[in-house]
Coordinates of C-alpha atoms and ligand atoms in Angstrom, one line a residue:
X126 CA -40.2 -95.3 -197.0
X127 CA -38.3 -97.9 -198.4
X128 CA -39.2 -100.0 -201.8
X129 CA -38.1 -103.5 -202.5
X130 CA -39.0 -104.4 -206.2
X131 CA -39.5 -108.5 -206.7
X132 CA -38.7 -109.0 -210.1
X133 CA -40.8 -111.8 -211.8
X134 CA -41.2 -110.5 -215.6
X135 CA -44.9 -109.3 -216.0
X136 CA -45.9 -110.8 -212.5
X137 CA -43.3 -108.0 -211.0
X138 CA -44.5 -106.1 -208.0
X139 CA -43.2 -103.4 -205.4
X140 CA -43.0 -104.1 -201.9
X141 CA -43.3 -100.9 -199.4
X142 CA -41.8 -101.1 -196.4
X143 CA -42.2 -97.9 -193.6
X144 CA -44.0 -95.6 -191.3
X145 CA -47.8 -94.5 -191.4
X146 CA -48.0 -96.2 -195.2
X147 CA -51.9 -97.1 -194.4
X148 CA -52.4 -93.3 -194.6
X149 CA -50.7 -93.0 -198.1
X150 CA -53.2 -91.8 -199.8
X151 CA -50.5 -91.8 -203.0
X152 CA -49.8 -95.4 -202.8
X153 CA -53.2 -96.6 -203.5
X154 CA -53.6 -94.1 -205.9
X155 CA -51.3 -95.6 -208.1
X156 CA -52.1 -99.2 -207.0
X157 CA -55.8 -99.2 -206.3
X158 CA -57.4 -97.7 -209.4
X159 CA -60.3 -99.8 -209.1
X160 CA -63.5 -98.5 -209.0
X161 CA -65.1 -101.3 -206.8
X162 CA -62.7 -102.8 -203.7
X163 CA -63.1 -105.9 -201.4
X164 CA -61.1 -105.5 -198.0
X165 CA -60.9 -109.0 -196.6
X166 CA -60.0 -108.3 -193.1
X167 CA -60.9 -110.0 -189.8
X168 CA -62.8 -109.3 -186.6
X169 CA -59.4 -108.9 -184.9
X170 CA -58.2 -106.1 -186.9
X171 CA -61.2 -104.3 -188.9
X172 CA -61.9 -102.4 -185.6
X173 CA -58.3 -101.0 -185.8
X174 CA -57.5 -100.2 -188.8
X175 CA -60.5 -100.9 -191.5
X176 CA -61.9 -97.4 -191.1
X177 CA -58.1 -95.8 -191.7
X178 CA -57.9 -97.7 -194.7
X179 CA -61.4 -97.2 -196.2
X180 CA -60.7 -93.0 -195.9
X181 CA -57.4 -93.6 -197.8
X182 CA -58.7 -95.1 -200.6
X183 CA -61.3 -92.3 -200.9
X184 CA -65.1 -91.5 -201.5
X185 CA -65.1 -92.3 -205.1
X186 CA -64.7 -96.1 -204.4
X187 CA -67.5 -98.6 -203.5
X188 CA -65.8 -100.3 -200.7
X189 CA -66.8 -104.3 -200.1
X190 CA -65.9 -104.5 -196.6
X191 CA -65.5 -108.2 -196.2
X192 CA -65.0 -109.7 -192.1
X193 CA -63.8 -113.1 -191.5
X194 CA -63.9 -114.8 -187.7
X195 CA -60.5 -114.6 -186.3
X196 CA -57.6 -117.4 -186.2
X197 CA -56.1 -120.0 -188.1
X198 CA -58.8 -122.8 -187.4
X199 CA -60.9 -120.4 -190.0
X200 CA -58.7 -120.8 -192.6
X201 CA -60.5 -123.4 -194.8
X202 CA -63.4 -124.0 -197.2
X203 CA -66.4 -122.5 -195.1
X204 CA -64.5 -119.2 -195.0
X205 CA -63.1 -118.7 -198.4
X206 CA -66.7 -119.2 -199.7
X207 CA -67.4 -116.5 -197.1
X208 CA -65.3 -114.1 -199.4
X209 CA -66.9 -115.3 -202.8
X210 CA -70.8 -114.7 -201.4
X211 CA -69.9 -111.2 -200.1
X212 CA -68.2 -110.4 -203.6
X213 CA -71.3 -112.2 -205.9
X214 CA -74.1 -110.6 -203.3
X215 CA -72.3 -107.3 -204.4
X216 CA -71.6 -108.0 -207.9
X217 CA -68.5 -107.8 -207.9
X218 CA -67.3 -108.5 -211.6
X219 CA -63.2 -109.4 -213.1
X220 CA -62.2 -105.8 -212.3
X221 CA -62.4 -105.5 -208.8
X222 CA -59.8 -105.0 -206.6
X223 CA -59.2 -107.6 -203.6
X224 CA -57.2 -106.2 -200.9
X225 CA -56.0 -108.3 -197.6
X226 CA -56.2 -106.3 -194.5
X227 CA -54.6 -108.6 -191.8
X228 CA -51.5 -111.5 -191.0
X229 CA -51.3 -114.4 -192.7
X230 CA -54.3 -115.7 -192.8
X231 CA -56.3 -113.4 -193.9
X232 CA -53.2 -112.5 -196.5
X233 CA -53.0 -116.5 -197.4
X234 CA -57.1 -116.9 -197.9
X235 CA -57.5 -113.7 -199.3
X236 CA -55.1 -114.2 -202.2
X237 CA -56.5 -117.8 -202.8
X238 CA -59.9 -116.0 -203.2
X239 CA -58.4 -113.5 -206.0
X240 CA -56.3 -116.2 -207.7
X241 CA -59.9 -118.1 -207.9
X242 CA -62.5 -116.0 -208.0
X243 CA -63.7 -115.7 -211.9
X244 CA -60.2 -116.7 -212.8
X245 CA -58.2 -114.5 -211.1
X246 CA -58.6 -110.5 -210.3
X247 CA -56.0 -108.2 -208.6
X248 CA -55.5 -108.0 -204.8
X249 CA -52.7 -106.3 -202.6
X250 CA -51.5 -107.5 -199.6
X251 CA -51.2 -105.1 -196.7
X252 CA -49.8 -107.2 -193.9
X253 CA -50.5 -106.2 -190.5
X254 CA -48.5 -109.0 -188.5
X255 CA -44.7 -108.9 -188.2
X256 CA -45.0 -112.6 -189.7
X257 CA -46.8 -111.7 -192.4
X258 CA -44.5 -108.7 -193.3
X259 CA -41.3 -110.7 -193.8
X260 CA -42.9 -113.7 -195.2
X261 CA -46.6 -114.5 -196.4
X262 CA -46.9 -111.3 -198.2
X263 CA -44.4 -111.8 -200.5
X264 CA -43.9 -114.5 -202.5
X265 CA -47.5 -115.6 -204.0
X266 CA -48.6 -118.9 -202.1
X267 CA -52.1 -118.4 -201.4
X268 CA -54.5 -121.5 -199.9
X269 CA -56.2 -122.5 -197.3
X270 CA -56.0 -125.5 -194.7
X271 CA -57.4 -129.0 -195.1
X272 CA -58.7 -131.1 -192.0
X273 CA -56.1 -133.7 -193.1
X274 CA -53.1 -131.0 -193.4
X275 CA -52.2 -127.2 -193.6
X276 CA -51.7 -125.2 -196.9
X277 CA -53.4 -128.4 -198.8
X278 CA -54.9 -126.4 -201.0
X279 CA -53.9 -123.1 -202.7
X280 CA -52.5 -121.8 -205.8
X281 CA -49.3 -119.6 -206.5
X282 CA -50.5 -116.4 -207.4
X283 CA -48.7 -112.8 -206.9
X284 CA -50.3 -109.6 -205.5
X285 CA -49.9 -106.1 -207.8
X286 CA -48.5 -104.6 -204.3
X287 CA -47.2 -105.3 -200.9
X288 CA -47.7 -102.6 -198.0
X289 CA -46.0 -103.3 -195.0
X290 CA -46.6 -100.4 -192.4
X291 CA -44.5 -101.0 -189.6
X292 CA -47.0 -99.1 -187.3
X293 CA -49.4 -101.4 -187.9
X294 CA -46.9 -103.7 -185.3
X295 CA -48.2 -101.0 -182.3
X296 CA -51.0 -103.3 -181.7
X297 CA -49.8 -106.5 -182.2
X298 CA -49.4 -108.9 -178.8
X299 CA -46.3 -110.0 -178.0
X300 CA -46.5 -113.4 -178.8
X301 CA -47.3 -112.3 -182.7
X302 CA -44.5 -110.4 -182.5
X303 CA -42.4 -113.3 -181.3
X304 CA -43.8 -115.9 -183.7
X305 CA -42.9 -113.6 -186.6
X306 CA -39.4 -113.4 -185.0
X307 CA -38.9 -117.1 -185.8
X308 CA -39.4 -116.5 -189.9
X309 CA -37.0 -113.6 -189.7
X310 CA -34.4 -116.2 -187.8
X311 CA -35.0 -118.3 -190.6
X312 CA -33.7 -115.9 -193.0
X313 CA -30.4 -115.7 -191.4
X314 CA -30.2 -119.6 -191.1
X315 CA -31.0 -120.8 -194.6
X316 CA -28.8 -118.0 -196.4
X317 CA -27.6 -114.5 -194.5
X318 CA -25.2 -115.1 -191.9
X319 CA -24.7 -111.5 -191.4
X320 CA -28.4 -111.3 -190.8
X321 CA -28.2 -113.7 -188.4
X322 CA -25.0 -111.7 -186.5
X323 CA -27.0 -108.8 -186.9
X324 CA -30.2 -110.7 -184.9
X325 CA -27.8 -111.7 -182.3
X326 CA -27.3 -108.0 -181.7
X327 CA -30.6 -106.5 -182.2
X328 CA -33.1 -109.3 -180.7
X329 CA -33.4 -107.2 -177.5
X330 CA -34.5 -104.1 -180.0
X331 CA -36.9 -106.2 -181.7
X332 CA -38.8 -107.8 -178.9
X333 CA -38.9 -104.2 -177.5
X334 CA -40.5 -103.0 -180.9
X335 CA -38.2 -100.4 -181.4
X336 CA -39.1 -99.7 -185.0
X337 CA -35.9 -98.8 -186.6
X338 CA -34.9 -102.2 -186.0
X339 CA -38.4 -103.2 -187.1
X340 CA -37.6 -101.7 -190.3
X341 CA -34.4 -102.9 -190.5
X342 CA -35.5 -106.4 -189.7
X343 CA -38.6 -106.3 -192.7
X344 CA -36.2 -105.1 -195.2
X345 CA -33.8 -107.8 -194.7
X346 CA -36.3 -110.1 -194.7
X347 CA -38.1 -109.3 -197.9
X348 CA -35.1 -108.4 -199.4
X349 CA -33.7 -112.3 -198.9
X350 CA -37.6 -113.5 -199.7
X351 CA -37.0 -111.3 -203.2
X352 CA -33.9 -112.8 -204.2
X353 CA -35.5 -116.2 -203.2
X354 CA -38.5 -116.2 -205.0
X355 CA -37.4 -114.6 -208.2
X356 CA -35.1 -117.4 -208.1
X357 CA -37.4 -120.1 -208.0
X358 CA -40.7 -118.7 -208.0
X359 CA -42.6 -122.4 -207.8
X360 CA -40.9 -123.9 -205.8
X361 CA -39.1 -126.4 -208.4
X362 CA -35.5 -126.5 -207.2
X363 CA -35.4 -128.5 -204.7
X364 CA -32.6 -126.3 -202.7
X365 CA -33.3 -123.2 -203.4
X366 CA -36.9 -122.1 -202.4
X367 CA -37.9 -125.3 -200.8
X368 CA -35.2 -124.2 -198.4
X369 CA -37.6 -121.8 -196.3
X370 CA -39.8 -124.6 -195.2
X371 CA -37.1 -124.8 -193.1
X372 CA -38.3 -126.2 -189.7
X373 CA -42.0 -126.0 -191.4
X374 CA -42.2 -130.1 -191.6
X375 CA -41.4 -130.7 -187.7
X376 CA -43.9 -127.7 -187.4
X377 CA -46.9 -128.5 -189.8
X378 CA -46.9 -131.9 -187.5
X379 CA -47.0 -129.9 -183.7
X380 CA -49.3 -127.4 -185.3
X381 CA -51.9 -130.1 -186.8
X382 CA -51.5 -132.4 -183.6
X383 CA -51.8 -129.8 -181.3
X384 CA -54.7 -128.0 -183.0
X385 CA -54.4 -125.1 -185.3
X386 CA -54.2 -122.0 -183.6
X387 CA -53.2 -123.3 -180.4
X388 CA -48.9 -123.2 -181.2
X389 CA -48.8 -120.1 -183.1
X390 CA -47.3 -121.2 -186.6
X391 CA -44.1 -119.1 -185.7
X392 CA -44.0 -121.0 -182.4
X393 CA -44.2 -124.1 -183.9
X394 CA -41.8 -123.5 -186.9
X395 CA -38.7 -122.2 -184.0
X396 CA -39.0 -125.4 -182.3
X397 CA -38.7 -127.0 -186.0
X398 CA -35.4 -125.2 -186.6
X399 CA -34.3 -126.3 -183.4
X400 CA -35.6 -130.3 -184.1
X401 CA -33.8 -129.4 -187.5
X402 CA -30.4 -127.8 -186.2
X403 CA -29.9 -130.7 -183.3
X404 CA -30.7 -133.3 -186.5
X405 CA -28.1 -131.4 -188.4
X406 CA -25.8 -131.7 -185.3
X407 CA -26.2 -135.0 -184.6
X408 CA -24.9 -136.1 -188.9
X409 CA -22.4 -134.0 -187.9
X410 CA -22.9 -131.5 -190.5
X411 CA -23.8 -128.5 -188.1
X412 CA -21.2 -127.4 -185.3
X413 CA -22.0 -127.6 -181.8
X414 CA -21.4 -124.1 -181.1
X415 CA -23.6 -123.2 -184.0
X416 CA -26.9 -125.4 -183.1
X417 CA -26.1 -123.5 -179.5
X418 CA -25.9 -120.3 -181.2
X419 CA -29.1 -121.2 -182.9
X420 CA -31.4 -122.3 -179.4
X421 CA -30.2 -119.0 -178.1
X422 CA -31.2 -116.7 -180.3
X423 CA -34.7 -118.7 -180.6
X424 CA -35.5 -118.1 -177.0
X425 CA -34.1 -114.5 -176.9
X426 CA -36.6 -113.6 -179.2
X427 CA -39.3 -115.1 -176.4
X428 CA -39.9 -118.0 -178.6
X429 CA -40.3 -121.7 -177.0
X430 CA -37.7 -124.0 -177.5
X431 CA -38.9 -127.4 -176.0
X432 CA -41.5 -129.3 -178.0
X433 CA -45.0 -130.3 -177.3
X434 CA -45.0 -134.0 -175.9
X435 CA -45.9 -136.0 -179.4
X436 CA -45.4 -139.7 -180.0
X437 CA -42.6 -141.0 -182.1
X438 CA -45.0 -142.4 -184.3
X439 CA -47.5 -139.6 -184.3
X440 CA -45.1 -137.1 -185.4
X441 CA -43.4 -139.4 -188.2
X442 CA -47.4 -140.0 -189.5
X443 CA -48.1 -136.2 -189.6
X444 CA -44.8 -135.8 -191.1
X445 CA -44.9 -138.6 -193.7
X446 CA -48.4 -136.8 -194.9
X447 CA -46.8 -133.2 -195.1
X448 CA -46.9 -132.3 -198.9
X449 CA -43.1 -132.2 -199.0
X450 CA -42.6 -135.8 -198.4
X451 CA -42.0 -137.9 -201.7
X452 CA -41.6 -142.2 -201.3
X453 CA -40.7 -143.3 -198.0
X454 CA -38.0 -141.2 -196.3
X455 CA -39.3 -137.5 -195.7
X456 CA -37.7 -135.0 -196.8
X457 CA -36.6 -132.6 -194.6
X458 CA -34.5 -129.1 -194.7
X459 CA -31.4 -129.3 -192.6
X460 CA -28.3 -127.0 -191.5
X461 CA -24.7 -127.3 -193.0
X462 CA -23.8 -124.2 -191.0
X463 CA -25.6 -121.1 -190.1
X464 CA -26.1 -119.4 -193.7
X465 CA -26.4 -122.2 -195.4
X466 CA -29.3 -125.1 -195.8
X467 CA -30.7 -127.8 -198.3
X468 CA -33.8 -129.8 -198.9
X469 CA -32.7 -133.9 -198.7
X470 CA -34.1 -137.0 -197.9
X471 CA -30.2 -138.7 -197.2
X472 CA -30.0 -138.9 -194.3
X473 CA -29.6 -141.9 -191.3
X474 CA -33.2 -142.2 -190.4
X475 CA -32.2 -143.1 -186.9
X476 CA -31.0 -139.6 -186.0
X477 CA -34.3 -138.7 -187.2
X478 CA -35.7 -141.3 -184.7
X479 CA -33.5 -140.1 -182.0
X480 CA -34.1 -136.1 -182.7
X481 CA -38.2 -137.1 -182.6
X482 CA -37.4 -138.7 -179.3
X483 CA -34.8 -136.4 -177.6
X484 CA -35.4 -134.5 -174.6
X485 CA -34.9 -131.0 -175.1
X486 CA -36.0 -129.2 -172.1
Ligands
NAD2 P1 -52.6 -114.5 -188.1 O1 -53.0 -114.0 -189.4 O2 -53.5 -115.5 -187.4 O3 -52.4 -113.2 -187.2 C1 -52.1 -113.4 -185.8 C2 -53.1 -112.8 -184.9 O4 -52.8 -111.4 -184.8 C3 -54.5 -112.9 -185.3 O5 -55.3 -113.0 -184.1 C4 -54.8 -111.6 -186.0 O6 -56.1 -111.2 -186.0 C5 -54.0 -110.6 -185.1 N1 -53.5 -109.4 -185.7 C6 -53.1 -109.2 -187.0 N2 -52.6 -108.0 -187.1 C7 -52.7 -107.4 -186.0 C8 -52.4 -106.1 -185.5 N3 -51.8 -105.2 -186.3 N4 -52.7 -105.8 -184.2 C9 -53.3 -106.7 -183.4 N5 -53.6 -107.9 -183.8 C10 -53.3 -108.3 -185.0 O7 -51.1 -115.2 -188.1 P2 -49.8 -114.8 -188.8 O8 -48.7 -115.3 -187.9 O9 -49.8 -113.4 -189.4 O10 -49.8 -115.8 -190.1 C11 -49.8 -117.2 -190.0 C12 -50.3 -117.8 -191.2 O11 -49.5 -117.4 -192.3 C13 -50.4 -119.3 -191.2 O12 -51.6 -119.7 -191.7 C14 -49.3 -119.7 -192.1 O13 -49.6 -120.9 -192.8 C15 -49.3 -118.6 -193.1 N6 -48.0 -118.4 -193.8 C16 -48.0 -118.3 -195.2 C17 -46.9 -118.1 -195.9 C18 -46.9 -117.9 -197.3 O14 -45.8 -117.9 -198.0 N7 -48.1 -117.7 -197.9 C19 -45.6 -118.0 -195.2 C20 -45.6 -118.1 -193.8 C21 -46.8 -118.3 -193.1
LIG3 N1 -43.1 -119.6 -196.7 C1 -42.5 -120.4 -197.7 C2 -42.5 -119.9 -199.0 O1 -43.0 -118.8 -199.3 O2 -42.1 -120.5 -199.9

């Protein structure tokens, strides 16, 4: 097993990265003293791995098993409230223990119900996606969607522990795995060129689930998350954490006009790296070769790389309403090489036109 520490004074937590962790009974011994525990999990994955979990924590504990409906188009109001009548119905006072058993979603609503619920209690994240292993988990933005945008509402909040038991990936269709493929690209394009080398050599590893890459691949990923986060943990710099919503603004728009749920936030966030990279191109600040380097190892990962067919003015709407838009001209992260990325808004707004407008296919 390895350990990644994320260093945040006295919000600092552990992050576990290996084999068979959900079976560690002395993990949650040290991090799930509670007496009383909430697992907030989902239809999807309490029948795999709820009862595996509920053993390791042991007899002594009254468990709260807590089952939301599948998918992203439940992330919202209705459900969180969901989590807070299951926890009142059981009495559930300021020491119990939330845990999220699931991908981001359940991870993102679950944390949102700790950081709120009478004021805040403790929750761990186990995340049971690829996605949610190299990126939700870690970090502390919790929320939930909005009908009138994604993440809308939320809170930064940090979990005592993060569990990511590469096992866990065994189940998870190929498509998940994929999507979660696009936030470890990300990695290598906003800061870790030799992650992104690395990628170029191991992508055919990954999609295969061969789990020393897996491993590999997690660690990386946190490991850049960490350094990240402890660097600007709310987001105030504008270049430094700001600079993973790379592709996310292109993405929130496809995802919102195309229906939550239906492009897999991963999917939709690879073809915003690629709207970003031929922006980036096109200002001449990114290299041919490297915005070709980029689409190639986006689709070797089994990722799309054409957009979904969305007006000009459709996708500059859903973009202007994005939360990281401020005044008129949106701001958007783009590519000054692989490895290396920024948060601006000065840029020609016609190569943004033409970029909306290009035919990629
Ligand atoms: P998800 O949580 O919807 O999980 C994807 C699908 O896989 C679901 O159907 C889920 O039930 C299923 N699943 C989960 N684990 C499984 C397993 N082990 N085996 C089989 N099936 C499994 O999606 P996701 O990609 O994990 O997360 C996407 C969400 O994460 C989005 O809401 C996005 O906004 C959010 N997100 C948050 C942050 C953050 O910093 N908080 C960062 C990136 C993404
Ligand atoms: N996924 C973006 C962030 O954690 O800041």
């Amino acid at each position: 097993m390895k350990t990644l520490n994320i260093n945040l004074g006295d919000r600092s937590y552990p992050i576990y990265i290996g084999h068979n962790l959900l079976n560690d009974k002395e993990i949650f011994q040290r991090h799930a003293k509670a007496k009383t525990i909430a697992i907030v999990t989902n239809d999807i994955v309490a029948p795999l791995y709820l009862n595996i979990l509920t053993q390791t924590l042991g007899k002594d504990k009254k468990i709260i098993p807590i089952i939301l409906p599948d998918g992203e188009s439940y992330k919202n109001l209705d459900t969180l409230n969901l989590i807070y009548d299951e926890l009142l119905k059981n009495k559930a006072g300021r020491d119990v223990l939330l845990i999220a058993l699931g991908g981001g979603v359940v991870g993102d609503i679950c944390g949102f119900a700790a950081a709120s619920f009478m004021r805040g209690v403790d929750f761990i994240q186990i995340p049971t996606t690829l996605l949610s292993q190299v990126d939700s988990s870690v970090g502390g933005k919790t929320g939930i969607n909005h009908s009138l945008g994604k993440n809308m509402i939320g809170a930064f909040y940090q979990p005592k522990c993060v569990v990511a038991d590469i096992n866990l990936l065994n189940t998870l269709p190929q498509r998940e795995l994929s999507a979660g493929l696009a936030e470890v690209i990300k990695y290598g394009l906003i800061r870790d060129l030799e992650f992104f080398n690395w990628l170029e050599t191991y992508m055919k590893k990954l999609t295969n689930k061969d789990s020393a890459s897996l491993i590999e691949a997690v660690e990386r990923s946190c490991t850049n998350k960490a350094e990240v986060v402890e660097a600007d943990e709310l987001e105030s710099d504008k270049n430094i954490r700001a600079t993973l919503n790379l592709g996310h603004t292109f993405g929130h728009a496809i995802e919102n006009e195309m229906g939550y749920g239906n492009w897999l936030h991963g999917e939709a966030v690879a073809i915003g790296m690629i709207m970003a990279a031929f922006m980036s191109k096109e200002l001449g600040w990114l290299r041919t070769p490297e915005y070709l380097r980029i689409i190639q190892l986006i689709e070797l990962a089994g990722l799309p790389i054409t957009p979904p067919d969305i007006s000009e003015k459709k996708f500059l709407d859903l973009m202007m309403s994005d939360k990281k838009t401020k005044g008129n001209q949106i701001n958007l992260v783009l590519q000054t090489a692989i490895g290396e990325a920024m948060l601006t808004n000065e840029y020609d707004p016609e190569i943004l036109s033409k970029t909306l407008t290009h035919n990629f296919s």
